XYZ file of N, CA and C in Angstrom:
489
model
N 55.542 -20.975 36.758
C 54.801 -21.604 37.835
C 53.754 -22.535 37.242
N 53.691 -23.766 37.697
C 52.712 -24.732 37.222
C 51.449 -24.647 38.057
N 50.300 -24.763 37.388
C 49.053 -24.805 38.146
C 48.820 -26.233 38.618
N 48.073 -26.380 39.695
C 47.819 -27.696 40.260
C 46.321 -27.931 40.309
N 45.881 -29.125 39.901
C 44.459 -29.446 39.977
C 44.146 -30.002 41.363
N 42.867 -30.365 41.586
C 42.427 -30.800 42.906
C 43.053 -32.122 43.344
N 43.579 -32.900 42.425
C 44.208 -34.168 42.780
C 45.710 -34.016 42.984
N 46.200 -32.767 42.941
C 47.605 -32.525 43.180
C 48.494 -32.704 41.972
N 47.902 -32.954 40.794
C 48.716 -33.090 39.583
C 49.002 -31.704 39.034
N 50.201 -31.494 38.498
C 50.467 -30.198 37.882
C 49.991 -30.223 36.444
N 49.923 -29.061 35.824
C 49.340 -28.943 34.487
C 50.060 -29.802 33.453
N 51.335 -30.095 33.641
C 52.051 -30.932 32.679
C 51.648 -32.398 32.793
N 50.989 -32.786 33.910
C 50.564 -34.166 34.104
C 49.128 -34.407 33.652
N 48.392 -33.354 33.362
C 46.995 -33.514 32.980
C 46.889 -34.063 31.572
N 46.019 -35.035 31.386
C 45.827 -35.603 30.052
C 44.783 -34.782 29.305
N 44.719 -34.983 28.007
C 43.731 -34.249 27.215
C 42.314 -34.675 27.568
N 42.147 -35.830 28.218
C 40.804 -36.278 28.574
C 40.144 -35.340 29.577
N 40.904 -34.547 30.311
C 40.302 -33.604 31.254
C 39.571 -32.481 30.527
N 39.756 -32.378 29.231
C 39.114 -31.324 28.452
C 37.788 -31.760 27.851
N 37.355 -32.986 28.109
C 36.127 -33.490 27.526
C 34.912 -32.818 28.154
N 33.804 -32.800 27.413
C 32.581 -32.139 27.870
C 31.375 -33.055 27.651
N 30.308 -32.859 28.439
C 29.089 -33.662 28.291
C 28.245 -33.191 27.099
N 28.685 -33.611 25.926
C 28.043 -33.204 24.664
C 27.474 -34.440 23.985
N 26.314 -34.277 23.375
C 25.742 -35.340 22.554
C 25.097 -34.686 21.337
N 24.558 -35.513 20.488
C 23.832 -35.028 19.316
C 22.430 -35.607 19.373
N 21.483 -34.830 18.909
C 20.089 -35.271 18.966
C 19.396 -35.042 17.654
N 18.203 -35.593 17.571
C 17.346 -35.401 16.405
C 16.134 -34.606 16.861
N 16.075 -33.340 16.477
C 14.988 -32.452 16.852
C 13.891 -32.523 15.809
N 12.673 -32.761 16.255
C 11.502 -32.776 15.371
C 11.107 -31.319 15.157
N 11.293 -30.827 13.945
C 11.157 -29.392 13.686
C 9.766 -28.954 13.248
N 8.808 -29.861 13.271
C 7.431 -29.469 12.985
C 6.505 -30.304 13.857
N 5.359 -29.737 14.174
C 4.405 -30.428 15.042
C 3.692 -31.525 14.271
N 3.129 -32.458 15.006
C 2.369 -33.531 14.384
C 3.246 -34.690 13.976
N 2.809 -35.385 12.944
C 3.541 -36.563 12.487
C 4.909 -36.161 11.974
N 5.904 -36.940 12.326
C 7.259 -36.616 11.907
C 7.636 -37.410 10.673
N 8.365 -36.760 9.812
C 8.938 -37.401 8.632
C 10.421 -37.123 8.677
N 11.210 -37.952 8.003
C 12.665 -37.802 8.022
C 13.091 -36.379 7.662
N 12.401 -35.762 6.704
C 12.787 -34.422 6.264
C 12.487 -33.355 7.320
N 11.715 -33.685 8.340
C 11.371 -32.732 9.385
C 12.177 -32.949 10.658
N 13.233 -33.702 10.555
C 14.097 -33.964 11.702
C 15.465 -33.372 11.417
N 15.970 -32.606 12.370
C 17.272 -31.959 12.207
C 18.228 -32.482 13.274
N 19.441 -32.817 12.854
C 20.476 -33.226 13.799
C 21.026 -31.978 14.481
N 21.046 -32.011 15.815
C 21.479 -30.845 16.581
C 22.582 -31.218 17.572
N 23.362 -30.217 17.948
C 24.459 -30.365 18.916
C 23.935 -29.926 20.278
N 24.072 -30.807 21.292
C 23.470 -30.593 22.608
C 24.531 -30.632 23.700
N 24.434 -29.694 24.630
C 25.278 -29.689 25.823
C 24.410 -30.010 27.029
N 24.830 -30.974 27.843
C 24.207 -31.212 29.143
C 24.910 -30.256 30.105
N 24.162 -29.326 30.707
C 24.774 -28.275 31.513
C 24.148 -28.228 32.905
N 24.861 -28.763 33.890
C 24.348 -28.764 35.262
C 24.346 -27.359 35.864
N 24.971 -26.413 35.206
C 24.954 -25.029 35.655
C 23.766 -24.255 35.120
N 23.045 -24.837 34.174
C 21.863 -24.188 33.602
C 20.621 -24.691 34.335
N 19.833 -23.792 34.860
C 18.651 -24.211 35.610
C 17.565 -24.779 34.705
N 17.484 -24.282 33.463
C 16.428 -24.730 32.554
C 16.991 -24.972 31.159
N 16.204 -25.644 30.349
C 16.599 -26.043 29.006
C 16.311 -24.924 28.017
N 17.255 -24.698 27.078
C 17.081 -23.655 26.063
C 17.408 -24.214 24.683
N 16.800 -23.617 23.651
C 16.993 -24.060 22.273
C 17.085 -22.852 21.351
N 17.862 -22.981 20.274
C 18.021 -21.889 19.300
C 16.727 -21.688 18.508
N 16.355 -20.444 18.316
C 15.098 -20.104 17.638
C 15.062 -20.544 16.179
N 16.206 -20.499 15.488
C 16.196 -20.838 14.060
C 15.843 -22.310 13.814
N 15.884 -23.148 14.837
C 15.575 -24.571 14.675
C 14.092 -24.881 14.802
N 13.336 -23.962 15.361
C 11.936 -24.272 15.665
C 10.968 -23.316 14.979
N 11.332 -22.820 13.825
C 10.498 -21.844 13.103
C 9.090 -22.364 12.841
N 8.930 -23.674 12.696
C 7.625 -24.253 12.384
C 6.864 -24.731 13.613
N 7.395 -24.466 14.800
C 6.721 -24.852 16.043
C 6.078 -23.632 16.686
N 4.999 -23.859 17.403
C 4.340 -22.767 18.110
C 5.150 -22.379 19.333
N 5.162 -21.088 19.605
C 5.852 -20.568 20.788
C 4.854 -19.821 21.659
N 5.101 -19.853 22.953
C 4.306 -19.088 23.901
C 5.169 -17.975 24.475
N 4.581 -16.764 24.533
C 5.293 -15.627 25.120
C 5.454 -15.851 26.627
N 6.599 -15.423 27.146
C 6.874 -15.489 28.582
C 7.487 -14.165 29.016
N 7.645 -14.006 30.282
C 8.379 -12.849 30.779
C 9.827 -12.968 30.320
N 10.451 -11.839 30.038
C 11.850 -11.850 29.612
C 12.732 -12.356 30.748
N 13.627 -13.302 30.399
C 14.570 -13.846 31.365
C 15.984 -13.706 30.825
N 16.918 -13.391 31.697
C 18.333 -13.308 31.351
C 19.015 -14.610 31.731
N 19.902 -15.103 30.866
C 20.642 -16.334 31.104
C 22.121 -16.032 30.945
N 22.903 -16.441 31.903
C 24.351 -16.291 31.819
C 24.947 -17.635 31.446
N 25.658 -17.669 30.344
C 26.291 -18.900 29.889
C 27.784 -18.651 29.747
N 28.527 -19.718 29.562
C 29.962 -19.574 29.341
C 30.232 -18.782 28.065
N 29.284 -18.820 27.130
C 29.444 -18.123 25.861
C 28.951 -16.677 25.921
N 28.386 -16.267 27.038
C 27.886 -14.912 27.162
C 26.479 -14.875 27.700
N 25.940 -13.682 27.811
C 24.599 -13.490 28.351
C 23.568 -13.494 27.222
N 22.461 -14.184 27.433
C 21.371 -14.193 26.448
C 20.058 -13.937 27.173
N 19.059 -13.534 26.428
C 17.737 -13.352 27.027
C 16.707 -14.114 26.195
N 15.644 -14.523 26.872
C 14.555 -15.225 26.200
C 13.237 -14.598 26.628
N 12.235 -14.685 25.752
C 10.904 -14.211 26.110
C 9.812 -15.097 25.516
N 10.201 -16.342 25.180
C 9.204 -17.300 24.708
C 9.696 -18.716 24.968
N 8.732 -19.638 24.940
C 9.020 -21.051 25.139
C 8.309 -21.852 24.053
N 8.826 -23.049 23.808
C 8.213 -23.938 22.831
C 8.268 -25.369 23.350
N 7.277 -26.151 22.984
C 7.275 -27.567 23.346
C 8.061 -28.322 22.280
N 9.054 -29.078 22.725
C 9.943 -29.796 21.814
C 9.722 -31.298 21.878
N 10.053 -31.934 20.780
C 10.154 -33.392 20.710
C 11.503 -33.690 20.079
N 12.286 -34.555 20.728
C 13.585 -34.894 20.175
C 14.028 -36.263 20.659
N 14.985 -36.825 19.944
C 15.594 -38.106 20.299
C 17.038 -37.860 20.699
N 17.549 -38.729 21.551
C 18.967 -38.750 21.903
C 19.509 -40.097 21.418
N 19.823 -40.207 20.118
C 20.122 -41.506 19.507
C 21.359 -42.207 20.039
N 22.298 -41.476 20.617
C 23.459 -42.153 21.186
C 23.052 -42.973 22.411
N 21.972 -42.596 23.040
C 21.450 -43.332 24.187
C 20.406 -44.346 23.728
N 19.321 -43.855 23.113
C 18.229 -44.710 22.638
C 17.666 -44.073 21.378
N 17.785 -44.750 20.251
C 17.332 -44.169 18.977
C 15.835 -43.949 18.914
N 15.043 -44.806 19.561
C 13.597 -44.737 19.373
C 12.848 -43.988 20.475
N 13.497 -43.671 21.578
C 12.817 -42.931 22.649
C 12.677 -41.465 22.236
N 11.472 -40.946 22.377
C 11.213 -39.542 22.064
C 11.017 -38.788 23.369
N 11.771 -37.714 23.536
C 11.672 -36.857 24.716
C 10.799 -35.664 24.354
N 9.862 -35.330 25.225
C 9.047 -34.135 25.044
C 9.295 -33.217 26.231
N 9.512 -31.942 25.953
C 9.746 -30.983 27.033
C 9.469 -29.571 26.545
N 9.347 -28.659 27.498
C 9.287 -27.243 27.195
C 10.685 -26.673 27.290
N 11.026 -25.774 26.373
C 12.348 -25.143 26.391
C 12.197 -23.651 26.107
N 13.053 -22.872 26.747
C 13.133 -21.446 26.447
C 13.816 -21.294 25.092
N 13.389 -20.302 24.330
C 13.884 -20.084 22.968
C 14.803 -18.867 22.972
N 15.999 -19.033 22.393
C 16.941 -17.913 22.349
C 17.367 -17.609 20.924
N 17.712 -16.353 20.688
C 18.097 -15.872 19.364
C 19.607 -15.881 19.143
N 20.390 -15.735 20.202
C 21.845 -15.598 20.084
C 22.470 -16.849 19.472
N 23.604 -16.666 18.843
C 24.341 -17.794 18.281
C 25.318 -18.304 19.336
N 25.103 -19.533 19.793
C 25.986 -20.180 20.751
C 26.666 -21.368 20.073
N 27.555 -22.003 20.775
C 28.259 -23.175 20.238
C 27.362 -24.402 20.174
N 26.207 -24.336 20.834
C 25.299 -25.477 20.900
C 23.930 -25.066 20.398
N 23.220 -26.019 19.776
C 21.861 -25.758 19.305
C 20.864 -25.812 20.456
N 21.196 -26.632 21.453
C 20.314 -26.832 22.599
C 21.178 -27.062 23.830
N 20.755 -26.508 24.940
C 21.406 -26.774 26.215
C 20.364 -27.407 27.122
N 20.627 -28.634 27.537
C 19.721 -29.321 28.452
C 20.152 -28.970 29.869
N 19.243 -28.307 30.593
C 19.529 -27.850 31.942
C 19.098 -28.850 33.003
N 19.256 -28.413 34.258
C 18.920 -29.281 35.394
C 17.462 -29.677 35.405
N 16.565 -28.822 34.897
C 15.142 -29.158 34.888
C 14.885 -30.472 34.168
N 15.404 -30.598 32.955
C 15.158 -31.794 32.152
C 16.057 -32.958 32.575
N 17.309 -32.653 32.943
C 18.190 -33.738 33.391
C 17.621 -34.430 34.625
N 17.079 -33.667 35.578
C 16.521 -34.302 36.773
C 15.231 -35.042 36.445
N 14.419 -34.503 35.556
C 13.172 -35.161 35.155
C 13.452 -36.501 34.461
N 14.484 -36.541 33.616
C 14.816 -37.765 32.880
C 15.747 -38.694 33.658
N 16.371 -38.181 34.704
C 17.322 -38.995 35.461
C 18.678 -39.097 34.789
N 19.085 -38.048 34.104
C 20.389 -38.028 33.423
C 21.460 -37.634 34.428
N 22.539 -38.405 34.462
C 23.667 -38.137 35.352
C 24.905 -37.816 34.533
N 25.574 -36.736 34.913
C 26.864 -36.410 34.320
C 27.924 -36.926 35.288
N 28.718 -37.874 34.833
C 29.728 -38.499 35.687
C 31.103 -38.001 35.256
N 31.618 -36.987 35.937
C 32.905 -36.412 35.563
C 34.068 -37.336 35.913
N 33.908 -38.152 36.945
C 34.981 -39.077 37.317
C 35.260 -40.058 36.182
N 34.184 -40.620 35.610
C 34.333 -41.569 34.503
C 34.257 -40.897 33.142
N 33.968 -39.600 33.135
C 33.811 -38.813 31.919
C 32.768 -39.424 30.983
N 31.593 -39.655 31.571
C 30.475 -40.205 30.832
C 29.188 -39.465 31.190
N 28.168 -39.669 30.360
C 26.819 -39.206 30.648
C 25.952 -40.460 30.667
N 25.120 -40.597 31.703
C 24.320 -41.805 31.894
C 22.838 -41.463 31.875
N 22.090 -42.258 31.134
C 20.629 -42.119 31.109
C 20.044 -43.514 31.116
N 19.308 -43.830 32.149
C 18.773 -45.165 32.383
C 19.917 -46.173 32.302
N 19.843 -47.122 31.390
C 20.877 -48.154 31.295
C 21.996 -47.799 30.305
N 21.857 -46.677 29.618
C 22.834 -46.311 28.579
C 23.880 -45.342 29.121
N 25.105 -45.530 28.671
C 26.221 -44.658 29.047
C 26.934 -44.211 27.782
N 27.164 -42.907 27.670
C 27.820 -42.325 26.506
C 29.053 -41.561 26.996
N 30.195 -41.741 26.334
C 31.390 -41.014 26.770
C 31.289 -39.517 26.459
N 31.922 -38.709 27.308
C 32.040 -37.287 26.997
C 32.963 -37.157 25.795
N 32.938 -36.015 25.153
C 33.754 -35.833 23.945
C 34.418 -34.474 23.926
N 35.303 -34.333 22.986
C 35.979 -33.059 22.779
C 34.924 -31.995 22.463
N 34.987 -30.832 23.121
C 33.996 -29.786 22.870
C 33.939 -29.310 21.419
N 34.974 -29.578 20.646
C 34.999 -29.140 19.250
C 34.391 -30.164 18.296
N 33.930 -31.301 18.817
C 33.302 -32.305 17.970
C 32.108 -31.683 17.263
N 32.039 -31.882 15.950
C 30.932 -31.283 15.213
C 29.969 -32.346 14.690
N 28.893 -31.875 14.117
C 27.833 -32.762 13.640
C 28.345 -33.687 12.538
N 29.219 -33.197 11.658
C 29.737 -34.027 10.571
C 30.466 -35.251 11.114
N 31.254 -35.050 12.177
C 31.972 -36.169 12.799
C 30.992 -37.180 13.392
N 29.933 -36.681 14.050
C 28.911 -37.557 14.613
C 28.214 -38.363 13.521
N 27.808 -37.672 12.443
C 27.094 -38.363 11.366
C 27.966 -39.391 10.677
N 29.259 -39.109 10.510
C 30.144 -40.075 9.860
C 30.286 -41.326 10.714
N 30.283 -41.203 12.040
C 30.359 -42.370 12.918
C 29.057 -43.157 12.903
N 27.909 -42.472 12.742
C 26.624 -43.155 12.690
C 26.527 -44.007 11.421
N 27.222 -43.604 10.350
C 27.159 -44.339 9.091
C 28.108 -45.533 9.036
N 29.041 -45.611 9.981
C 30.012 -46.716 9.983
C 29.357 -48.026 10.345
């Protein structure tokens, strides 16, 4: 039995492009104050309209101050995680704009997920980021970036930046 998508196509008619995800790579400033190249880490980011708030992996922000919060449970596609602290982040989204610096608060998590950071609806709505599934793009202001294969890794991103 073939499964059918919402447009009436059966699974044999679906292209691999339907598997793309709203993923980008960013430059996280891993220490407070003035930034230097050695204090910036390239991270893998998922834009997730199902996530109410933004979260970041704890191992990336060891040199940033954190504030304790009430424990919160988060359900993700990768499993359930909990957080009990937040940190103020500074990062760039170079595929959109290399020089724009985004500042936000993010919940800090310990679990190992497929992404270093998940940008939730809180930050996407504040920045005006749109996920366009019809065109398979992510839009921020005047910039548009195509969605990519969920298995795209940082090495592939960095090799394209050097071309």
